[in-house]
mmCIF file of C-alpha atoms and ligand atoms in Angstrom:
data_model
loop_
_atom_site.group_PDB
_atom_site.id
_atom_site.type_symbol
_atom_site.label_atom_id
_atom_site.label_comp_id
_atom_site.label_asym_id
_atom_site.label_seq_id
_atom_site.Cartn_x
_atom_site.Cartn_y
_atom_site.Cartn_z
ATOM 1 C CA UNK A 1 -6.625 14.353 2.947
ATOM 2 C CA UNK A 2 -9.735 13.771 0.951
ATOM 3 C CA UNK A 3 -12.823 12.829 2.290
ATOM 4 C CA UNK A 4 -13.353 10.067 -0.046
ATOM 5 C CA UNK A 5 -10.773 7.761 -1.882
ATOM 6 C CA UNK A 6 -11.215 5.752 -5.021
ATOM 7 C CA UNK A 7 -8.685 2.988 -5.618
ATOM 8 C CA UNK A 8 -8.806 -0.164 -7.915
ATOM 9 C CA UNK A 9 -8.674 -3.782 -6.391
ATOM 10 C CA UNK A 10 -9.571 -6.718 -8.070
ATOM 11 C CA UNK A 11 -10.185 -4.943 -11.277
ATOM 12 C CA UNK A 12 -13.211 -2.981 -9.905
ATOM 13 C CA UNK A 13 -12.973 0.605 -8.781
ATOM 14 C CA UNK A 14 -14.167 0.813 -5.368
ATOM 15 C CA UNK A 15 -15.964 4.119 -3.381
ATOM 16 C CA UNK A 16 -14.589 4.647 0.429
ATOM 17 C CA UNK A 17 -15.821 7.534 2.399
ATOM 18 C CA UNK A 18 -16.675 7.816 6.343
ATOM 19 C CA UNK A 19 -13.018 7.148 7.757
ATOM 20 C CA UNK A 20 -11.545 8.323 10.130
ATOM 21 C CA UNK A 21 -8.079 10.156 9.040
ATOM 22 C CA UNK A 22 -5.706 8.508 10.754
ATOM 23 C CA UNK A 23 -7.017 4.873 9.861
ATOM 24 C CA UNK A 24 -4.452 2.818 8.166
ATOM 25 C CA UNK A 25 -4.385 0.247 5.156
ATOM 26 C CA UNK A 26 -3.369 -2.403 7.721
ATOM 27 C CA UNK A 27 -5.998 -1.933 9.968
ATOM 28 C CA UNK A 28 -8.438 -1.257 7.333
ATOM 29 C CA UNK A 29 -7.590 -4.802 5.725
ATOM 30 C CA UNK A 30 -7.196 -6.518 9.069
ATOM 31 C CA UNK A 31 -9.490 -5.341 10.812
ATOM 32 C CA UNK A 32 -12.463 -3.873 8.796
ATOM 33 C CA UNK A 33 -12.267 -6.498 6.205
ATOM 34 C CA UNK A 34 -10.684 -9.867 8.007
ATOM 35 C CA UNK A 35 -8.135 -9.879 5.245
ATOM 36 C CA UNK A 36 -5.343 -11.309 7.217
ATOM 37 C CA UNK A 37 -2.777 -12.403 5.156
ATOM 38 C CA UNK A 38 -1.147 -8.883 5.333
ATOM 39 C CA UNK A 39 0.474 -9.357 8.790
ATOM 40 C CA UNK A 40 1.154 -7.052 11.696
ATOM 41 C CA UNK A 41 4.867 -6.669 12.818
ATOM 42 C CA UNK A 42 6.420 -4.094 14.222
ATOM 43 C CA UNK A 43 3.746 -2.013 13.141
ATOM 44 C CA UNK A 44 6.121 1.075 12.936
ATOM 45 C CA UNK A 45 7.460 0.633 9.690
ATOM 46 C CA UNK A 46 10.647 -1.352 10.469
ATOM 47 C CA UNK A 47 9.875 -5.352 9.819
ATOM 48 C CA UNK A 48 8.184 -5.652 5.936
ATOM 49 C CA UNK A 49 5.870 -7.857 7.647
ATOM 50 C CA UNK A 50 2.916 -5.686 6.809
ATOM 51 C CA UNK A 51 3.920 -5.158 2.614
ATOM 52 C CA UNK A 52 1.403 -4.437 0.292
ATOM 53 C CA UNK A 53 2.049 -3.206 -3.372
ATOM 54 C CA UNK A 54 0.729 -0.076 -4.922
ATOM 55 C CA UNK A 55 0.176 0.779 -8.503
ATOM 56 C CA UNK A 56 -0.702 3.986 -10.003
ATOM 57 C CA UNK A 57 -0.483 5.037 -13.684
ATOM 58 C CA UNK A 58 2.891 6.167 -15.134
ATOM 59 C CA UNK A 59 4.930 6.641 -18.348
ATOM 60 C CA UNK A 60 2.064 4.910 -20.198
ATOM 61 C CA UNK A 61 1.624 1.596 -17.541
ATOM 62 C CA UNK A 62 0.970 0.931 -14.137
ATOM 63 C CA UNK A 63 4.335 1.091 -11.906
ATOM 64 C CA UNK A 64 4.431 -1.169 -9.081
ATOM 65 C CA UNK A 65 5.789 -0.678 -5.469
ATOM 66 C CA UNK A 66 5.976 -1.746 -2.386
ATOM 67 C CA UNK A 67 5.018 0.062 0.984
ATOM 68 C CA UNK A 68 4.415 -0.511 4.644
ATOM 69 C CA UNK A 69 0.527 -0.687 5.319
ATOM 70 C CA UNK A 70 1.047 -0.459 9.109
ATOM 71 C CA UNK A 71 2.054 3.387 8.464
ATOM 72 C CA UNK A 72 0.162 3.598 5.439
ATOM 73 C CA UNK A 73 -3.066 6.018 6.168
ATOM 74 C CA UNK A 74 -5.954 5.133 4.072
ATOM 75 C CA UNK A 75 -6.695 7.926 2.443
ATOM 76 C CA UNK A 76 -3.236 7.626 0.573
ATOM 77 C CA UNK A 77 -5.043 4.204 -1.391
ATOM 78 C CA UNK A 78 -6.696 7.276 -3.518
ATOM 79 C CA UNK A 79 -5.966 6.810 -7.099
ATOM 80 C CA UNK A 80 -3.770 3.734 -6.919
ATOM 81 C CA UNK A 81 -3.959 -0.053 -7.333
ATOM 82 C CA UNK A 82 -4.085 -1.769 -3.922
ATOM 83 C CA UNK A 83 -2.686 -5.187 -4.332
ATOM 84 C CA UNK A 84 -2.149 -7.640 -1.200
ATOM 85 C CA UNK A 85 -0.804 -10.609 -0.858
ATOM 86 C CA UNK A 86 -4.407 -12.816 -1.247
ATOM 87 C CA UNK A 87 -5.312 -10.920 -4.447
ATOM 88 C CA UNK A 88 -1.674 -12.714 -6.267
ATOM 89 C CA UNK A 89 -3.480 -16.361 -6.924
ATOM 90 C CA UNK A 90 -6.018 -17.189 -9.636
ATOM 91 C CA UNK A 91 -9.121 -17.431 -9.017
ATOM 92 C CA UNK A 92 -8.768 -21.510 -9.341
ATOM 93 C CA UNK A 93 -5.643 -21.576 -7.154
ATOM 94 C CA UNK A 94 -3.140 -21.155 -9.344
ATOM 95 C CA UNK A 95 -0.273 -19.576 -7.929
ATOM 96 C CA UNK A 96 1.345 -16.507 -9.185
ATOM 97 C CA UNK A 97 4.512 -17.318 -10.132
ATOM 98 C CA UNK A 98 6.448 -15.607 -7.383
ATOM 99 C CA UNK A 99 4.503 -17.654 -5.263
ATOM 100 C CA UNK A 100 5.249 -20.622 -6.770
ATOM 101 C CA UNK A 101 8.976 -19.573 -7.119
ATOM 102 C CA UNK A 102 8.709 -19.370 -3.136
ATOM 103 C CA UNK A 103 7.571 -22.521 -3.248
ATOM 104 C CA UNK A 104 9.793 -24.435 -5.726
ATOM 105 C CA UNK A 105 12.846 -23.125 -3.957
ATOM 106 C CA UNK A 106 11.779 -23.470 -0.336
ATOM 107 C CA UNK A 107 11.401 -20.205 0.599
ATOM 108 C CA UNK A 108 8.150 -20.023 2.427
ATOM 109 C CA UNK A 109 9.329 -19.245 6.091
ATOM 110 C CA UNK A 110 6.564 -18.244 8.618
ATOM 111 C CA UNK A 111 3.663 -16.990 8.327
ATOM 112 C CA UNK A 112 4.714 -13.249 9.688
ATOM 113 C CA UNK A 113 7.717 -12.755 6.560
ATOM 114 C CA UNK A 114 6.274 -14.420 4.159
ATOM 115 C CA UNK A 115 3.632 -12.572 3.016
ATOM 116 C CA UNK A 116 5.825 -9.654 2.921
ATOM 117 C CA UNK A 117 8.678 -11.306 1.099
ATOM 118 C CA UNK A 118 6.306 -12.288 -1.544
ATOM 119 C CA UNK A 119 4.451 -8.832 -2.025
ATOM 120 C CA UNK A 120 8.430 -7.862 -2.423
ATOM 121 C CA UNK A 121 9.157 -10.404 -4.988
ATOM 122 C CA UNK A 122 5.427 -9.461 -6.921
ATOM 123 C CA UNK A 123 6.809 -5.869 -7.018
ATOM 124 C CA UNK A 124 10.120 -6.738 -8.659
ATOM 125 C CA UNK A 125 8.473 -9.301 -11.123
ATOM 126 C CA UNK A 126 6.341 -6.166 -12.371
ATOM 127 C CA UNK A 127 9.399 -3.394 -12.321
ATOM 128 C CA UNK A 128 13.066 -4.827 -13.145
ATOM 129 C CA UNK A 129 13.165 -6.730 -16.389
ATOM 130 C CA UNK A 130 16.649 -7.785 -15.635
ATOM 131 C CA UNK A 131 17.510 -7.990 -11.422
ATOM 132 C CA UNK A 132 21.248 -8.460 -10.633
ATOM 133 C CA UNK A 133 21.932 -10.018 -6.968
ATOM 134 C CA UNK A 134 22.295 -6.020 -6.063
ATOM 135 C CA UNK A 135 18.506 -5.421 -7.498
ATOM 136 C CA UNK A 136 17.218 -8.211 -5.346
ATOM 137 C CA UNK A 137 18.947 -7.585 -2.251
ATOM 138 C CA UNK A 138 17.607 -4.041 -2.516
ATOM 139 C CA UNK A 139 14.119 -5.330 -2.865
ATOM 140 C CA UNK A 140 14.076 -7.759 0.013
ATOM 141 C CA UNK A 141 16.042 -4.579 1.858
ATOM 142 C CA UNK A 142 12.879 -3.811 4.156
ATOM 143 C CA UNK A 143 11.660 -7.422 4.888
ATOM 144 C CA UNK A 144 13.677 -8.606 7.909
ATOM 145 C CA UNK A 145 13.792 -11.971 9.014
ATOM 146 C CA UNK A 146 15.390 -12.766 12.318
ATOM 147 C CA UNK A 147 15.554 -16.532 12.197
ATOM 148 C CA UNK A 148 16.501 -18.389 8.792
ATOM 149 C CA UNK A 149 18.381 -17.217 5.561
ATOM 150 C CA UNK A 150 17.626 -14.993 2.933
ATOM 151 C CA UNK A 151 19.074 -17.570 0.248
ATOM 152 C CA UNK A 152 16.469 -19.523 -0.814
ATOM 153 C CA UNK A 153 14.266 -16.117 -0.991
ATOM 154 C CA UNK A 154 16.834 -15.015 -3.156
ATOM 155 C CA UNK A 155 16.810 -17.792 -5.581
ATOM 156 C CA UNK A 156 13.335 -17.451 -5.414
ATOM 157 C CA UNK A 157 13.360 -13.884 -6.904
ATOM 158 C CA UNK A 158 15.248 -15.096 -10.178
ATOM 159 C CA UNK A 159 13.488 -17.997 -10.465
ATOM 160 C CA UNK A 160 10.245 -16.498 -10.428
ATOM 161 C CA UNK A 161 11.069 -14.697 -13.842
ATOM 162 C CA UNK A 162 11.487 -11.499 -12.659
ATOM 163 C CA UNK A 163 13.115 -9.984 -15.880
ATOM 164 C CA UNK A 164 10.048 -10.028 -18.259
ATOM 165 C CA UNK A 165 8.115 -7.799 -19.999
ATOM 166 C CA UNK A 166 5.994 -6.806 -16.566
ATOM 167 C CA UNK A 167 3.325 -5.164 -18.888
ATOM 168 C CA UNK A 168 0.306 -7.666 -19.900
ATOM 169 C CA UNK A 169 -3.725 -7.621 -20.522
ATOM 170 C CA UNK A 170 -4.593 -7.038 -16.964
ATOM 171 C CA UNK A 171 -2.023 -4.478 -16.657
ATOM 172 C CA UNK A 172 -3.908 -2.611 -19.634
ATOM 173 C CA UNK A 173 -7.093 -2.865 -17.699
ATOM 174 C CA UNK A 174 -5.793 -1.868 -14.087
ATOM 175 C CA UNK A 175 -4.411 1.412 -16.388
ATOM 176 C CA UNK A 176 -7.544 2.312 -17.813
ATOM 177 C CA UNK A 177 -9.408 2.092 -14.496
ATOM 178 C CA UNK A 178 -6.395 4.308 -12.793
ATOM 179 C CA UNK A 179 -6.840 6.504 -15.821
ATOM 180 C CA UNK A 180 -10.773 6.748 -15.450
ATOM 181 C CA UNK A 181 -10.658 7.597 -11.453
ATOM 182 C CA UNK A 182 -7.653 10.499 -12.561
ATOM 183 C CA UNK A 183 -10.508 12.166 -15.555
ATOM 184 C CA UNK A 184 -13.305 12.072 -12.859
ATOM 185 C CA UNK A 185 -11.485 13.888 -10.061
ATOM 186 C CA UNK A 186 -10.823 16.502 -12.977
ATOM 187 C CA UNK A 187 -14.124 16.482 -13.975
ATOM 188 C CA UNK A 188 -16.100 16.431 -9.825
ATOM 189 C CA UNK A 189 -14.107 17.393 -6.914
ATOM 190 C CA UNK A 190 -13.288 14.676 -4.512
ATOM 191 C CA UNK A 191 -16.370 13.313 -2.785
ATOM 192 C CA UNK A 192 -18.855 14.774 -4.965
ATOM 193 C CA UNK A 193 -21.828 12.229 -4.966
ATOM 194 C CA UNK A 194 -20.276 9.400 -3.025
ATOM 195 C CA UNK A 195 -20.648 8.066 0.346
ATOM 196 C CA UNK A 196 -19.859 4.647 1.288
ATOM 197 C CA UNK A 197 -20.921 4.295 4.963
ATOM 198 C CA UNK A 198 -17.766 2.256 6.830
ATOM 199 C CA UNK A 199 -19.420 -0.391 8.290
ATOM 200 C CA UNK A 200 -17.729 -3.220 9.101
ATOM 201 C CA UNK A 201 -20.098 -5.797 7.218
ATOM 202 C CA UNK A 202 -20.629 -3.408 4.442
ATOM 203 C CA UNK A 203 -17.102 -2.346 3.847
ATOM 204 C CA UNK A 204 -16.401 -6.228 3.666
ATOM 205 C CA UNK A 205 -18.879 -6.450 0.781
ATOM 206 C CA UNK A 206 -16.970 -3.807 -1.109
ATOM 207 C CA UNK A 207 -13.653 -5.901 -1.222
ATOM 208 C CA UNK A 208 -14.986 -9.298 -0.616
ATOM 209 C CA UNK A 209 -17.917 -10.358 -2.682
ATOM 210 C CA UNK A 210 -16.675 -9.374 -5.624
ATOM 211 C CA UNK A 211 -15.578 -11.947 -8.504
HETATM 212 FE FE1 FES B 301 6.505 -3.971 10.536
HETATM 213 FE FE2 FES B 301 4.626 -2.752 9.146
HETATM 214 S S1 FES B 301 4.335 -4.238 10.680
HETATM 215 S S2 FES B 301 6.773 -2.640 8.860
HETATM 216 FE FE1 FES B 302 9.630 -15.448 9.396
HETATM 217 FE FE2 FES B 302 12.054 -15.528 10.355
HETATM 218 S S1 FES B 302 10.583 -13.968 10.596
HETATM 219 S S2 FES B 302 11.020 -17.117 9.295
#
């Protein structure tokens, strides 16, 4: 495992050093940064509760997908695009359109699926330009809800657009930043003149204060 990761969030590239190896992405967003929306489940890889969505440079574009954070260990965000479920709305509010699909077909359940639903749906906006029922049902496969219907998720998923072109301008910027972390592992070894301390207070000013 390296001893220091570089990911992208939020358009930035951001430094992370000082963990401890078996920390995971859930507790590192739960609990080191307060980002809550990513919710705890199961927490053994079973419910989709805890979804996030990674991107890494591929075939010319980022390629999006989901993954459990609960049994996620950090050191695996290294190189990719960490995207959760608070980083999907503009800065003014606007929703992203899966979220607004959620909303315009009354799929919004509680507060434990949801998130993990929609970090499904943001993942099949990006990667299937033309989802049949089968393609959907797949991509909901690993978020479980034990109480309601998966319906209105459903419609949700081809109202949202999934089916475009998922490559735009802040795709082409999340690729060069993948591409830039990739040429300076080739050019320094892993590490080499970084240390972020993992502070609680400081770690949340890595993630938090920026724009
Ligand atoms: Fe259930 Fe992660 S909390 S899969
Ligand atoms: Fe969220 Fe059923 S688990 S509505």
């Amino acid at each position: 495992m390296p001893e220091s990761i570089r990911f992208v969030h939020k358009g930035q590239v951001r430094h992370l050093s000082g963990f401890a190896p078996t920390r995971t992405v859930l507790d590192f967003l739960r609990e080191d940064l307060g980002r809550r929306g990513t919710k705890e489940g199961c927490n053994e890889g079973d419910c989709g509760a805890c979804t996030i969505v990674l991107g890494s440079a591929e075939g010319g574009r980022v390629r999006y997908r989901t993954v459990n954070a609960c049994i996620l260990f950090l050191s695996a965000l290294d190189g990719k695009e960490l995207v959760t479920v608070e980083d999907l709305a503009a800065p003014d509010g606007t929703l992203h359109p899966v979220q607004q699909a959620m909303v315009d077909s009354h799929g919004s359940q509680c507060g434990f699926c949801t998130p993990g639903f929609v970090m499904s749906l943001f993942a099949l906006y990006h990667e299937d330009r033309a989802p049949d029922r089968r393609r959907i049902d797949t991509a909901l496969a690993g978020n479980l809800c034990r109480c309601t219907g998966y319906r209105p998720i459903v419609e949700a998923a081809v109202n949202a657009g999934c089916g475009r072109d998922g490559f735009d301008a802040d795709q082409a910027q999340t690729l060069a930043l993948l591409r830039s972390i990739t040429r300076d592992r080739t050019l320094s070894p892993p590490g080499a003149g970084l240390h972020v301390p993992a502070s609680a207070d400081q770690l949340a000013d890595l993630l938090l204060t920026h724009p």
